[in-house]
mmCIF file of C-alpha atoms and ligand atoms in Angstrom:
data_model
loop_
_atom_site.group_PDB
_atom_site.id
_atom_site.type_symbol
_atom_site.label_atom_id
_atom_site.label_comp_id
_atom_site.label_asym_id
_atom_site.label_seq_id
_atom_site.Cartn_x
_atom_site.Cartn_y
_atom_site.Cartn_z
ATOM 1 C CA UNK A 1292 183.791 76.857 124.711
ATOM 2 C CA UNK A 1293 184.272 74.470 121.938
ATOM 3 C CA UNK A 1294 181.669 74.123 119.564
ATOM 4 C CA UNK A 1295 181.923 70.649 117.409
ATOM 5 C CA UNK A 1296 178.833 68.931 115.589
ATOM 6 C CA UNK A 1297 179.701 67.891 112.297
ATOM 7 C CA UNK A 1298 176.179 68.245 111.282
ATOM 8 C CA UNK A 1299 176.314 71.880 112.013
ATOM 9 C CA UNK A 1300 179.540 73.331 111.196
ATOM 10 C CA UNK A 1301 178.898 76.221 109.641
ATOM 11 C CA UNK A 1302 176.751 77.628 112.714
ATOM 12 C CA UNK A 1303 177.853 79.500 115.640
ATOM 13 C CA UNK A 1304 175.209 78.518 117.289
ATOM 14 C CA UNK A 1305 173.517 74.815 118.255
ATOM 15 C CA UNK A 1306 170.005 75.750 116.434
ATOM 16 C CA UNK A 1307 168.125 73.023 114.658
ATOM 17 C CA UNK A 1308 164.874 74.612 113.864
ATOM 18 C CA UNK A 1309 162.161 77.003 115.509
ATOM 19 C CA UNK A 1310 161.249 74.831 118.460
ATOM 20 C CA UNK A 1311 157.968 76.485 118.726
ATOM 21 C CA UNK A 1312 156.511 79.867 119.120
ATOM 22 C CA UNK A 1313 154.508 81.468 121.778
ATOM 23 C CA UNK A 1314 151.641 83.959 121.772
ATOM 24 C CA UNK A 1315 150.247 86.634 124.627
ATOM 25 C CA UNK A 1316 146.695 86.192 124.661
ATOM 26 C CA UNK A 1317 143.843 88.149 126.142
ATOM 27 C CA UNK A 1318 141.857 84.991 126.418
ATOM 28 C CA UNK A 1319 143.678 81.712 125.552
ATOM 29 C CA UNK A 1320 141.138 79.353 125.827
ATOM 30 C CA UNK A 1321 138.721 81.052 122.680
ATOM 31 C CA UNK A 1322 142.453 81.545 120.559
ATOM 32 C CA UNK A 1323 143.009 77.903 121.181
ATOM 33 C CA UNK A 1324 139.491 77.058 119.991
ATOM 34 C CA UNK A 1325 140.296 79.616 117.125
ATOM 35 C CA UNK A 1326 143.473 77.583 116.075
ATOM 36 C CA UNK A 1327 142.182 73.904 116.749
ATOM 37 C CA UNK A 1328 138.812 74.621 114.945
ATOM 38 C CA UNK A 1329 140.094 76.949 111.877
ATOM 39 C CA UNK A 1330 143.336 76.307 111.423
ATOM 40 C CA UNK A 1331 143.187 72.739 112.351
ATOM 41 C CA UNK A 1332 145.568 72.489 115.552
ATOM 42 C CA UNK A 1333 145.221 70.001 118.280
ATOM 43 C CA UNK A 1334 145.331 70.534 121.419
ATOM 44 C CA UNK A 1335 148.545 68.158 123.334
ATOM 45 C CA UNK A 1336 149.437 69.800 126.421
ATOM 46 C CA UNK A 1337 148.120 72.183 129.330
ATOM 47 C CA UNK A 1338 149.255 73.929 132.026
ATOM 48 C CA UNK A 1339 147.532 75.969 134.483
ATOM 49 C CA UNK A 1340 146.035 76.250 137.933
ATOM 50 C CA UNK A 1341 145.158 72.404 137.678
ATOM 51 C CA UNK A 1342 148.782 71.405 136.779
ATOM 52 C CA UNK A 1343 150.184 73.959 139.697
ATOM 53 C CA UNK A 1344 150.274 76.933 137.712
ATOM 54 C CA UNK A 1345 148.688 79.364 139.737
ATOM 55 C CA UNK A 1346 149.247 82.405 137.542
ATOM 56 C CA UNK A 1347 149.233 81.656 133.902
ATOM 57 C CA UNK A 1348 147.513 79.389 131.648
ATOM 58 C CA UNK A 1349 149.293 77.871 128.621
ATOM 59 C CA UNK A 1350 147.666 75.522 125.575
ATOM 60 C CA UNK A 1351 150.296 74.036 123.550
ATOM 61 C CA UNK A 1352 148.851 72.807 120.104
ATOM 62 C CA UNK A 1353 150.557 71.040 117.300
ATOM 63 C CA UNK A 1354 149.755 70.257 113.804
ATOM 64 C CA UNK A 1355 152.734 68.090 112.285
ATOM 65 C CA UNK A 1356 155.858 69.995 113.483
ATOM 66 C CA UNK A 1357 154.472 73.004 114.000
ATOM 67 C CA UNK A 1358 153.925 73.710 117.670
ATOM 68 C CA UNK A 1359 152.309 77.429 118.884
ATOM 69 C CA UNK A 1360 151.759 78.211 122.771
ATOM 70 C CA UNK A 1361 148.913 80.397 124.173
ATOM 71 C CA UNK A 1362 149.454 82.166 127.034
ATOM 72 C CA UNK A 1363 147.480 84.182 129.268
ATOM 73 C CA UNK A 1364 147.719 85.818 132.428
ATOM 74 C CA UNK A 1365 145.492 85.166 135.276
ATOM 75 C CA UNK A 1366 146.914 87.088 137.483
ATOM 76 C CA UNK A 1367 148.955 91.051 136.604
ATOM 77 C CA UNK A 1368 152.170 89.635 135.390
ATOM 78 C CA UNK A 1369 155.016 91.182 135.266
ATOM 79 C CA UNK A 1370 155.599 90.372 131.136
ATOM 80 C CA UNK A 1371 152.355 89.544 130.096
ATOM 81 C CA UNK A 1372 150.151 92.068 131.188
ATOM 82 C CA UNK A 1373 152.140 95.162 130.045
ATOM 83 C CA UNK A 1374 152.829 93.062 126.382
ATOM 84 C CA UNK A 1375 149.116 92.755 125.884
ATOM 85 C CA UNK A 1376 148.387 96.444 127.163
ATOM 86 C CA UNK A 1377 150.900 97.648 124.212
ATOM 87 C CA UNK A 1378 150.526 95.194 121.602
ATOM 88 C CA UNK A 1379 147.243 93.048 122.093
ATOM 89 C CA UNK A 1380 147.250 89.628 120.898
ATOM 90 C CA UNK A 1381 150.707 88.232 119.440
ATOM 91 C CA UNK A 1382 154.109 86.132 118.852
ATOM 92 C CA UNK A 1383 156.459 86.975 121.963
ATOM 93 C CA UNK A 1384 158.775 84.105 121.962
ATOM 94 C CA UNK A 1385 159.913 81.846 118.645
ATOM 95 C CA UNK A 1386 161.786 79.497 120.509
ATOM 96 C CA UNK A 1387 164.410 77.345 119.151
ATOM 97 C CA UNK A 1388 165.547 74.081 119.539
ATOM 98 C CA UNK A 1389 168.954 73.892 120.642
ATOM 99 C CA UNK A 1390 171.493 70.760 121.770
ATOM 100 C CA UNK A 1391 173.430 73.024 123.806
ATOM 101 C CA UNK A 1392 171.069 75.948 126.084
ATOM 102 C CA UNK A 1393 174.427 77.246 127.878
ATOM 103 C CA UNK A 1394 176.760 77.731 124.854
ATOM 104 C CA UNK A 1395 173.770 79.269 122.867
ATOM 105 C CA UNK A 1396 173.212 81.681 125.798
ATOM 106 C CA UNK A 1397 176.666 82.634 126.863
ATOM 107 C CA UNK A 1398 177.370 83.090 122.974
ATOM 108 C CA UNK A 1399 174.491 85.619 122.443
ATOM 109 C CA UNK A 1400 175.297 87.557 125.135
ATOM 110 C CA UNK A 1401 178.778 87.529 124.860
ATOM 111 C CA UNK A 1402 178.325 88.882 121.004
ATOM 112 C CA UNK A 1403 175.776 91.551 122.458
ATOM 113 C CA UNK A 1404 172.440 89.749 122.778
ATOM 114 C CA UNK A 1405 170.797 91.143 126.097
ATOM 115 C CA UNK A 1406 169.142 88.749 128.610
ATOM 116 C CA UNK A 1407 165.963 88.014 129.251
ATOM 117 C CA UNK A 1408 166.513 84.941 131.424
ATOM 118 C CA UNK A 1409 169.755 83.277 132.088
ATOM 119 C CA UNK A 1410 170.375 79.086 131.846
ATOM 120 C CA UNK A 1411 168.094 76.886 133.878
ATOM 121 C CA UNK A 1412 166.604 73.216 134.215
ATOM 122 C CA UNK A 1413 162.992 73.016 134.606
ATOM 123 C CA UNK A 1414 162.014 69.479 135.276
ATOM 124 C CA UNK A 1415 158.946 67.151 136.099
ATOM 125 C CA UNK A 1416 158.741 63.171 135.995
ATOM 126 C CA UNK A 1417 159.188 63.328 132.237
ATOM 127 C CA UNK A 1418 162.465 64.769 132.157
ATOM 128 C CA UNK A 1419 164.117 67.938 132.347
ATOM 129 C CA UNK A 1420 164.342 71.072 129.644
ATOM 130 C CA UNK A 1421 167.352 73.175 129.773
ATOM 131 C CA UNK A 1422 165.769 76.988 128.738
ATOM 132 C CA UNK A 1423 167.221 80.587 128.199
ATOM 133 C CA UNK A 1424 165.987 83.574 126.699
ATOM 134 C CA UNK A 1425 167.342 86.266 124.927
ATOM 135 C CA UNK A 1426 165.590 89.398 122.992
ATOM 136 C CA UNK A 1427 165.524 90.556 119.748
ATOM 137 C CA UNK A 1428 163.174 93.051 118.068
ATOM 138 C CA UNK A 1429 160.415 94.684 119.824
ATOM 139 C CA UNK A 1430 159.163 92.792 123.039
ATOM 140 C CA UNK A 1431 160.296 89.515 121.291
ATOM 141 C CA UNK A 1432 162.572 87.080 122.628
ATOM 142 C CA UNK A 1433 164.051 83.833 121.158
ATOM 143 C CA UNK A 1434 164.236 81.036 123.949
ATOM 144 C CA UNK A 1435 166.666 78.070 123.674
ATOM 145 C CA UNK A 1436 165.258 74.597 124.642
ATOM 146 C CA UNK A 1437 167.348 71.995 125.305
ATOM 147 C CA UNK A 1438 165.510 68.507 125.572
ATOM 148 C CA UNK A 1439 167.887 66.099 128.359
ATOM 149 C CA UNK A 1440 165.924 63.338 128.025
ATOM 150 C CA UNK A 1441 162.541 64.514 128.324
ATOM 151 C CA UNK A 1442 160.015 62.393 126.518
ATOM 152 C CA UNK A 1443 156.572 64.129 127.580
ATOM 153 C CA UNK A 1444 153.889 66.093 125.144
ATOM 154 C CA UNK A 1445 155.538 69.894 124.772
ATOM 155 C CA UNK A 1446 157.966 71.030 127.816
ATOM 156 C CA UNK A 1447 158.050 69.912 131.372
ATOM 157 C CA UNK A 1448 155.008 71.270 133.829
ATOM 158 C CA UNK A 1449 152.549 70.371 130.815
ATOM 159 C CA UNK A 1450 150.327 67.817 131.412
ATOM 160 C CA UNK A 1451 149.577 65.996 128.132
ATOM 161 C CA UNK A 1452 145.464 66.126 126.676
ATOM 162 C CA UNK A 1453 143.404 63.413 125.341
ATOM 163 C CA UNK A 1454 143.107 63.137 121.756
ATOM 164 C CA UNK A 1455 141.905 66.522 120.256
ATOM 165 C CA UNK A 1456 138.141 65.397 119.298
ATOM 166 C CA UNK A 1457 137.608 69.145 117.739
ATOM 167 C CA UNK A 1458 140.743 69.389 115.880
ATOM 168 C CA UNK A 1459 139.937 70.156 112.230
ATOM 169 C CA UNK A 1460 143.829 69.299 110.779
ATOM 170 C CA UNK A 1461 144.443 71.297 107.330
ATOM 171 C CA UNK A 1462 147.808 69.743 106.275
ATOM 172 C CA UNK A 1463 150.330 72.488 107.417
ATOM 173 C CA UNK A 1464 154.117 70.516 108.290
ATOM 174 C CA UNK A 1465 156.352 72.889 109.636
ATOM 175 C CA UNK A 1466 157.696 76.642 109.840
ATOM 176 C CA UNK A 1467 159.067 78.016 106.729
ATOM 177 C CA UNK A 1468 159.462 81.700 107.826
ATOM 178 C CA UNK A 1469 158.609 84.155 110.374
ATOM 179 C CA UNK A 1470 158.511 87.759 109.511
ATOM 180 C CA UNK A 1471 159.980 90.341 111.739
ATOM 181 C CA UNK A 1472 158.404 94.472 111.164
ATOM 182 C CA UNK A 1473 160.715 96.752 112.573
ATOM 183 C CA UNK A 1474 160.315 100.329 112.214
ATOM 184 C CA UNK A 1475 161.649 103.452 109.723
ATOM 185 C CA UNK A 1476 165.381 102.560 108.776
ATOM 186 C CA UNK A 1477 165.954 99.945 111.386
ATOM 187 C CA UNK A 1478 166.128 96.762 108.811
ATOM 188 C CA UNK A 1479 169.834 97.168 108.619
ATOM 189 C CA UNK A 1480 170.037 97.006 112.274
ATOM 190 C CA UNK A 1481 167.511 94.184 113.125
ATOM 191 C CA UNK A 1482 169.913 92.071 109.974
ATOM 192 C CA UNK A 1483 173.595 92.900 111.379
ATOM 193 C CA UNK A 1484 171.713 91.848 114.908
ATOM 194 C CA UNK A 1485 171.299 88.271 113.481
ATOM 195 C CA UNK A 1486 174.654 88.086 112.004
ATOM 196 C CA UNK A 1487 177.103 89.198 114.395
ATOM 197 C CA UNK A 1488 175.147 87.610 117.340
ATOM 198 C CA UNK A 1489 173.365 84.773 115.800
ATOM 199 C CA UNK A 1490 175.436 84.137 112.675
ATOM 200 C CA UNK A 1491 172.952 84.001 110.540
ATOM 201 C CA UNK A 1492 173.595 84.790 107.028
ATOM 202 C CA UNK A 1493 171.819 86.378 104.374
ATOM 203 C CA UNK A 1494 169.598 84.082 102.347
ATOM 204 C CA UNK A 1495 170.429 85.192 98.856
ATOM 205 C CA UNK A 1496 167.010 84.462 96.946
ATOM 206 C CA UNK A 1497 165.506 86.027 94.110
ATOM 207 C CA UNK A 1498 163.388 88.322 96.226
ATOM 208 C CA UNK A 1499 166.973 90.927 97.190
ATOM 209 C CA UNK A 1500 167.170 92.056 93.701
ATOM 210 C CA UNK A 1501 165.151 94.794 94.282
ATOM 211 C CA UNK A 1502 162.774 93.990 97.138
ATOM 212 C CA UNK A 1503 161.607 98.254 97.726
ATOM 213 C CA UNK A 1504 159.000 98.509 95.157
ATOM 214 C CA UNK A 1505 156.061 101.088 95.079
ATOM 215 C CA UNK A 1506 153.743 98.468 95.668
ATOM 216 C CA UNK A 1507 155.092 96.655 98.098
ATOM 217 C CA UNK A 1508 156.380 99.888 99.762
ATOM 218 C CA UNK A 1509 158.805 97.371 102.064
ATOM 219 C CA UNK A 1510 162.172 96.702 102.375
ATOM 220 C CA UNK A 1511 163.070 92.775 103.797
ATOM 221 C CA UNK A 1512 166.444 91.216 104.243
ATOM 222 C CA UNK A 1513 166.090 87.876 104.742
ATOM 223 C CA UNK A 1514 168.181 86.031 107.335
ATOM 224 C CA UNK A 1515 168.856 82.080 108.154
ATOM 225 C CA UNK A 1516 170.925 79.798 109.490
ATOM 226 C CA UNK A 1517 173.057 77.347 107.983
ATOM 227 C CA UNK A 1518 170.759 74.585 107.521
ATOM 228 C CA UNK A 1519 167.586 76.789 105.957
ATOM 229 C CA UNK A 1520 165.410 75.722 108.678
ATOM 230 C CA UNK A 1521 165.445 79.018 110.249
ATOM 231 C CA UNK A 1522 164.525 81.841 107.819
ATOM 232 C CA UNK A 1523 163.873 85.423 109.000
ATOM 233 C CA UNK A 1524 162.481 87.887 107.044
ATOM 234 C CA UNK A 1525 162.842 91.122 108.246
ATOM 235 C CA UNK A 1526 161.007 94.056 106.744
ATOM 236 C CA UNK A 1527 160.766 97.836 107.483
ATOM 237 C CA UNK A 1528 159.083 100.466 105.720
ATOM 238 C CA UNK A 1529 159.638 102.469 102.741
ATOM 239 C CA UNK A 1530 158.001 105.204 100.704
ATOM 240 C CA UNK A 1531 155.405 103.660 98.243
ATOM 241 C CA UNK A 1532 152.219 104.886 96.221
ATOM 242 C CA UNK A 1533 150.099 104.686 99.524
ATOM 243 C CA UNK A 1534 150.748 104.437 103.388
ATOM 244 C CA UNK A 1535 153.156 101.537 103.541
ATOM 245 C CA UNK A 1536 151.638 98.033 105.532
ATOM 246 C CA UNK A 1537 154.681 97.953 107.711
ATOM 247 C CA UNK A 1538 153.833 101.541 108.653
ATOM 248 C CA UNK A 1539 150.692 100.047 109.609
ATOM 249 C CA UNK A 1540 151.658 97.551 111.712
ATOM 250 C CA UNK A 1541 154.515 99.241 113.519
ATOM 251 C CA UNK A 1542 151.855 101.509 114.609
ATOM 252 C CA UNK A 1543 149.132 99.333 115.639
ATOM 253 C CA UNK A 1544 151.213 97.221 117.306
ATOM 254 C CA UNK A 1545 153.343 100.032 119.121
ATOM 255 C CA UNK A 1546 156.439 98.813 118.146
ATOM 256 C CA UNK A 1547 158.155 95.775 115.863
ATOM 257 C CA UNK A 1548 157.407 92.841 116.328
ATOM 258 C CA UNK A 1549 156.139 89.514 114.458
ATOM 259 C CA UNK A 1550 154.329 89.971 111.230
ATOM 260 C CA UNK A 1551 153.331 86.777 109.917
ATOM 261 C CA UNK A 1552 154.296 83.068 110.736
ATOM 262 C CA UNK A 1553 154.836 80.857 107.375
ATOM 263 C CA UNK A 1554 153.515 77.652 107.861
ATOM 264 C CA UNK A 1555 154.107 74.763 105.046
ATOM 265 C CA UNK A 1556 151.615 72.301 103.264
ATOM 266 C CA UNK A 1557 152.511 69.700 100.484
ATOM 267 C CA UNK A 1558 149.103 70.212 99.031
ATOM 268 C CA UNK A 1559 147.639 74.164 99.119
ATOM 269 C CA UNK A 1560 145.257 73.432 97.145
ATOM 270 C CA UNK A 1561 143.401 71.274 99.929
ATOM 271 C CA UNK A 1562 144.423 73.165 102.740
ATOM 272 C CA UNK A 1563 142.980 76.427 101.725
ATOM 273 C CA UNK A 1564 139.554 74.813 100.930
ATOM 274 C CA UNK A 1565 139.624 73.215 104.205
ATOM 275 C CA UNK A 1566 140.554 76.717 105.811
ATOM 276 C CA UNK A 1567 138.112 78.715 103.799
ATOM 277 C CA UNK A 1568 135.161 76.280 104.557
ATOM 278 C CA UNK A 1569 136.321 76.064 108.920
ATOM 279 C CA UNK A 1570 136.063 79.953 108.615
ATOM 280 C CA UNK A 1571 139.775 81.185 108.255
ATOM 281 C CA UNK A 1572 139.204 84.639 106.425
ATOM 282 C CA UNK A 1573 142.227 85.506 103.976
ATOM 283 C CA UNK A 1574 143.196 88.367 101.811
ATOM 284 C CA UNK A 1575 141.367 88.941 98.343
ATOM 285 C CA UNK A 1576 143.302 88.130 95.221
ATOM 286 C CA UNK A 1577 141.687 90.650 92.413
ATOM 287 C CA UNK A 1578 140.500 88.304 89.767
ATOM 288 C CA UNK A 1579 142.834 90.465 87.311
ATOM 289 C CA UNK A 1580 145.394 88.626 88.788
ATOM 290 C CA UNK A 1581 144.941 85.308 87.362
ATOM 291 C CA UNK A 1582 144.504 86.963 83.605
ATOM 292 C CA UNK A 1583 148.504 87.459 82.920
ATOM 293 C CA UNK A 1584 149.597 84.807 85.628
ATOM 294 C CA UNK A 1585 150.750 81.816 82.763
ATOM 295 C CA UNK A 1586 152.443 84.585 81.261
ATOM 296 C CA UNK A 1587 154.278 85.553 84.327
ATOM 297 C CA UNK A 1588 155.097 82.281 86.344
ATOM 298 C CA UNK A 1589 154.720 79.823 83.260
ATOM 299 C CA UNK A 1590 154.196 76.009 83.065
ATOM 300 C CA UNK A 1591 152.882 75.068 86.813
ATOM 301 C CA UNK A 1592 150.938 71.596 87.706
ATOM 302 C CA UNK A 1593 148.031 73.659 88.922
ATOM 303 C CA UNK A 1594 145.431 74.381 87.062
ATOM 304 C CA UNK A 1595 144.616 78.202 87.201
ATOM 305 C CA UNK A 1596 140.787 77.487 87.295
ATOM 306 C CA UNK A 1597 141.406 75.856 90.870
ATOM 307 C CA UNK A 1598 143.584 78.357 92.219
ATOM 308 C CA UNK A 1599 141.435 81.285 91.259
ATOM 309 C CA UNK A 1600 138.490 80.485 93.218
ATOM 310 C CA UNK A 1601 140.837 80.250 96.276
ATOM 311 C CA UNK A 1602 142.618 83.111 95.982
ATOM 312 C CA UNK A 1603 146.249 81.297 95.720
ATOM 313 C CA UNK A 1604 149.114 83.312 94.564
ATOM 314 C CA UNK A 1605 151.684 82.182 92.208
ATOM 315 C CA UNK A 1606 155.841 83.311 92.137
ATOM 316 C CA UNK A 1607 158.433 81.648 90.084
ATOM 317 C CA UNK A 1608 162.111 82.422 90.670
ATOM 318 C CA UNK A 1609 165.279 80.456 88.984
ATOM 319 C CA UNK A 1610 165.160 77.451 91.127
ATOM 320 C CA UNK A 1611 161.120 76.921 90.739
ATOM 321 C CA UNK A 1612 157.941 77.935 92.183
ATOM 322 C CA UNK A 1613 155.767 78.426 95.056
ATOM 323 C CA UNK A 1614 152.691 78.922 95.794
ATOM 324 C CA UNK A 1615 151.161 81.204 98.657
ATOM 325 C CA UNK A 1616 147.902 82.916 100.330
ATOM 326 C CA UNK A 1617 147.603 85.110 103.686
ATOM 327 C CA UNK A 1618 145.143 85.326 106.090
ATOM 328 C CA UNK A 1619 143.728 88.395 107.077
ATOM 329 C CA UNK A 1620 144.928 89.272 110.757
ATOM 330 C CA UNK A 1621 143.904 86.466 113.171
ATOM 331 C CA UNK A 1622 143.293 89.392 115.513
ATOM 332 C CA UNK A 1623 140.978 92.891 115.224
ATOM 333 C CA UNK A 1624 144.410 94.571 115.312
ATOM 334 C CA UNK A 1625 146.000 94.736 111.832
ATOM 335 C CA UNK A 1626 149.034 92.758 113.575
ATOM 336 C CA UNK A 1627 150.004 89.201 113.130
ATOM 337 C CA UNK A 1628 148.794 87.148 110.319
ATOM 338 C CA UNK A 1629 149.436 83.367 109.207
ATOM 339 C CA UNK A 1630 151.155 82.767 105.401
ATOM 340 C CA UNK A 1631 150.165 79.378 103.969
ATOM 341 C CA UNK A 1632 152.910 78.001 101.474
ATOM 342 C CA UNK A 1633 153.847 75.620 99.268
ATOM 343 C CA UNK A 1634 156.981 75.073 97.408
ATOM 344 C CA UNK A 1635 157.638 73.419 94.381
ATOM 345 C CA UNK A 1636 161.781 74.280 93.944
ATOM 346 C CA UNK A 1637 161.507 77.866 94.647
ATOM 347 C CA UNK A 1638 162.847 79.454 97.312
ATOM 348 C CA UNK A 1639 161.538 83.163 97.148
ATOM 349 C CA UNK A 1640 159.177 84.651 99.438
ATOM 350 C CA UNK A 1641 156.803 86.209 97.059
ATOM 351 C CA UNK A 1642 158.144 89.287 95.805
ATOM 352 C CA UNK A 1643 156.341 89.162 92.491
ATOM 353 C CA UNK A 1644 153.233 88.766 93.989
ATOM 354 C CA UNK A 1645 153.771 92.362 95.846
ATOM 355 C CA UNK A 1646 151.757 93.784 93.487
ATOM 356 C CA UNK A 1647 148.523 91.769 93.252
ATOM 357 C CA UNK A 1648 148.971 92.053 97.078
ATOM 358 C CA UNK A 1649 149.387 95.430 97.532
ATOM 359 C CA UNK A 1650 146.480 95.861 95.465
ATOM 360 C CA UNK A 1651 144.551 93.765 97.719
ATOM 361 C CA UNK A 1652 145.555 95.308 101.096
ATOM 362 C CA UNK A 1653 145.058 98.406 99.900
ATOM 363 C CA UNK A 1654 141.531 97.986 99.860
ATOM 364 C CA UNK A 1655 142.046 96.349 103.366
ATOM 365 C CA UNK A 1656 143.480 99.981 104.997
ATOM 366 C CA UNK A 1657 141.064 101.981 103.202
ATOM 367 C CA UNK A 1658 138.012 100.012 104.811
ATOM 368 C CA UNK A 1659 139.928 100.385 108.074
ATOM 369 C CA UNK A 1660 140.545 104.209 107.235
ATOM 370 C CA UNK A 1661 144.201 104.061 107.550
ATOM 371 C CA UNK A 1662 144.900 104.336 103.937
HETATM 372 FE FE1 FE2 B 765 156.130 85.259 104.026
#
């Protein structure tokens, strides 16, 4: 089971980058509407009863590289239905793309992984996709897909879709993180999961310093692969001045699972007004927060009188900046959300914004009551 691509070395694993990432939906055609209209996704490929389908529909929509399925059952599914019954709406599968399904597979599960569908070819005049599936945290799984010379619009058994004439694109490029919420003391776990049977590393950043703060009232331990492309954040909860968010989640969402999906722009600045005005509702920045923010993050090209209206957050660590903003929960249950981000050299996740956050979703849980 030799493993040799130059490109790669320092993996254990043939992963490029998250290939794409599904979502369980109660009702996938108004979530793709949702995601094409607001958050400016078009719609490439379908498959359903009309492709041969008979007991699931999927939309797969892209914007740049970023490519999210939504799935829905049409029929009680085996997967589906009881996922939705415990969790509602949200991520099941961030999928990577792989050169080699088998090794990937046989090396997961050999280091401990357990299986959630072994090696196989699915094919259709386009090509064929080599796909397996392994889980991690929660009801998630990570599937491997292996292009063999398949040239069509997402995965074989789609059937590509005219031009998107709603599609409202906002600038977002590609996946920067996604965030994993396990529960009470299980961080440790979820991390040695993705090193000894992923071998992922530890992304050293400025955010591990000290990362458990009373505001943020989190612990994360971020994980990635060799090449950056794959960066996993994975949080749990810890005592704080109020109920902690991860608490929050972990029970609305019976279990761990995906917190938020980072998604990159080159210019946040346009792509939150173009969110804000299609309807995307994101979380409050206190205007207090803009008062000390030359002081704490220093020069930046922005000026603060254009991010302050939007609401855009601010961190600086050694290696430069970012900027970031998070939308509310793209669902009624205070589950999944979307991160918007932009980096200019830095490579933190936003620790020293915890604070202004926390602030803000604080007022977020006491409107709900959960506070
Ligand atoms: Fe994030």
């Amino acid at each position: 089971m030799a493993y040799a691509n130059p490109e790669l070395a320092a993996d254990i694993l043939p992963l490029r980058a998250v290939h794409h990432i599904e979502l369980f939906c109660g009702n996938a055609k108004q979530s793709a509407y949702f995601y094409r209209m607001a958050f400016g996704f078009s719609l490439v490929a379908y498959r359903g009863p009309e492709t041969g389908e008979r007991n699931k529909v999927s939309y797969a929509l892209q914007q740049d590289k970023i490519r999210l399925v939504l799935t829905t059952p049409l029929v009680e599914d085996e997967v589906i239905t009881p996922f939705l019954a415990r969790h509602g709406d949200g991520a099941r599968d961030i999928a990577f793309e792989c050169t080699d399904t088998d090794l990937a597979y046989a090396m997961t599960i050999e280091r401990g992984a357990r299986s959630v569908e072994a090696p196989h070819v699915v094919e259709d005049p386009r090509g064929r996709v080599k796909l397996a599936s392994v889980a991690t945290y929660g009801d998630t799984i990570h599937t491997f897909v292996e292009l063999i010379g398949y040239d069509g619009p997402f995965l074989p058994g789609f059937e590509p879709c005219p031009p998107d004439a709603i599609a409202r694109p906002v600038g977002l490029k590609y996946i920067d993180h996604v965030v994993g919420n396990v529960g009470w003391d299980e961080m440790e776990k979820t991390v040695r999961f993705y090193n000894e049977v992923f071998g992922f590393s530890r992304f050293v950043s400025f955010d591990d310093t000290d990362i458990s703060t009373e505001y943020s009232a989190l612990r994360s331990t971020v994980v990635s692969n060799h090449n950056k492309w794959i960066k996993f954040p994975i949080n749990e909860p810890a005592e704080g001045k109020r109920k902690s968010q991860i608490e929050e989640y972990v029970k609305f969402n019976n279990g761990p699972g995906v917190q938020h999906i980072a998604m990159i722009t080159d210019d946040i600045l346009s792509t939150i007004r173009a969110m804000r005005a299609q309807g995307v509702e994101f979380l409050n920045t206190p205007a207090s927060y803009y008062e000390d923010l030359q002081d704490r993050v220093g020069p930046i090209d922005e000026a603060i009188a254009e991010l302050s209206p939007l609401g855009i957050l601010v961190d600086r660590d050694d290696k430069g900046y970012m900027l970031q903003l998070f939308t509310k929960p793209v669902e009624d249950r205070p589950t999944l959300f979307i991160e918007i981000i932009q980096r200019k050299g830095g490579e933190s996740f936003g620790k020293g914004n915890f604070k202004a956050l926390f602030e803000s979703i604080e007022r977020e849980q006491e409107l709900r009551g959960n506070l």
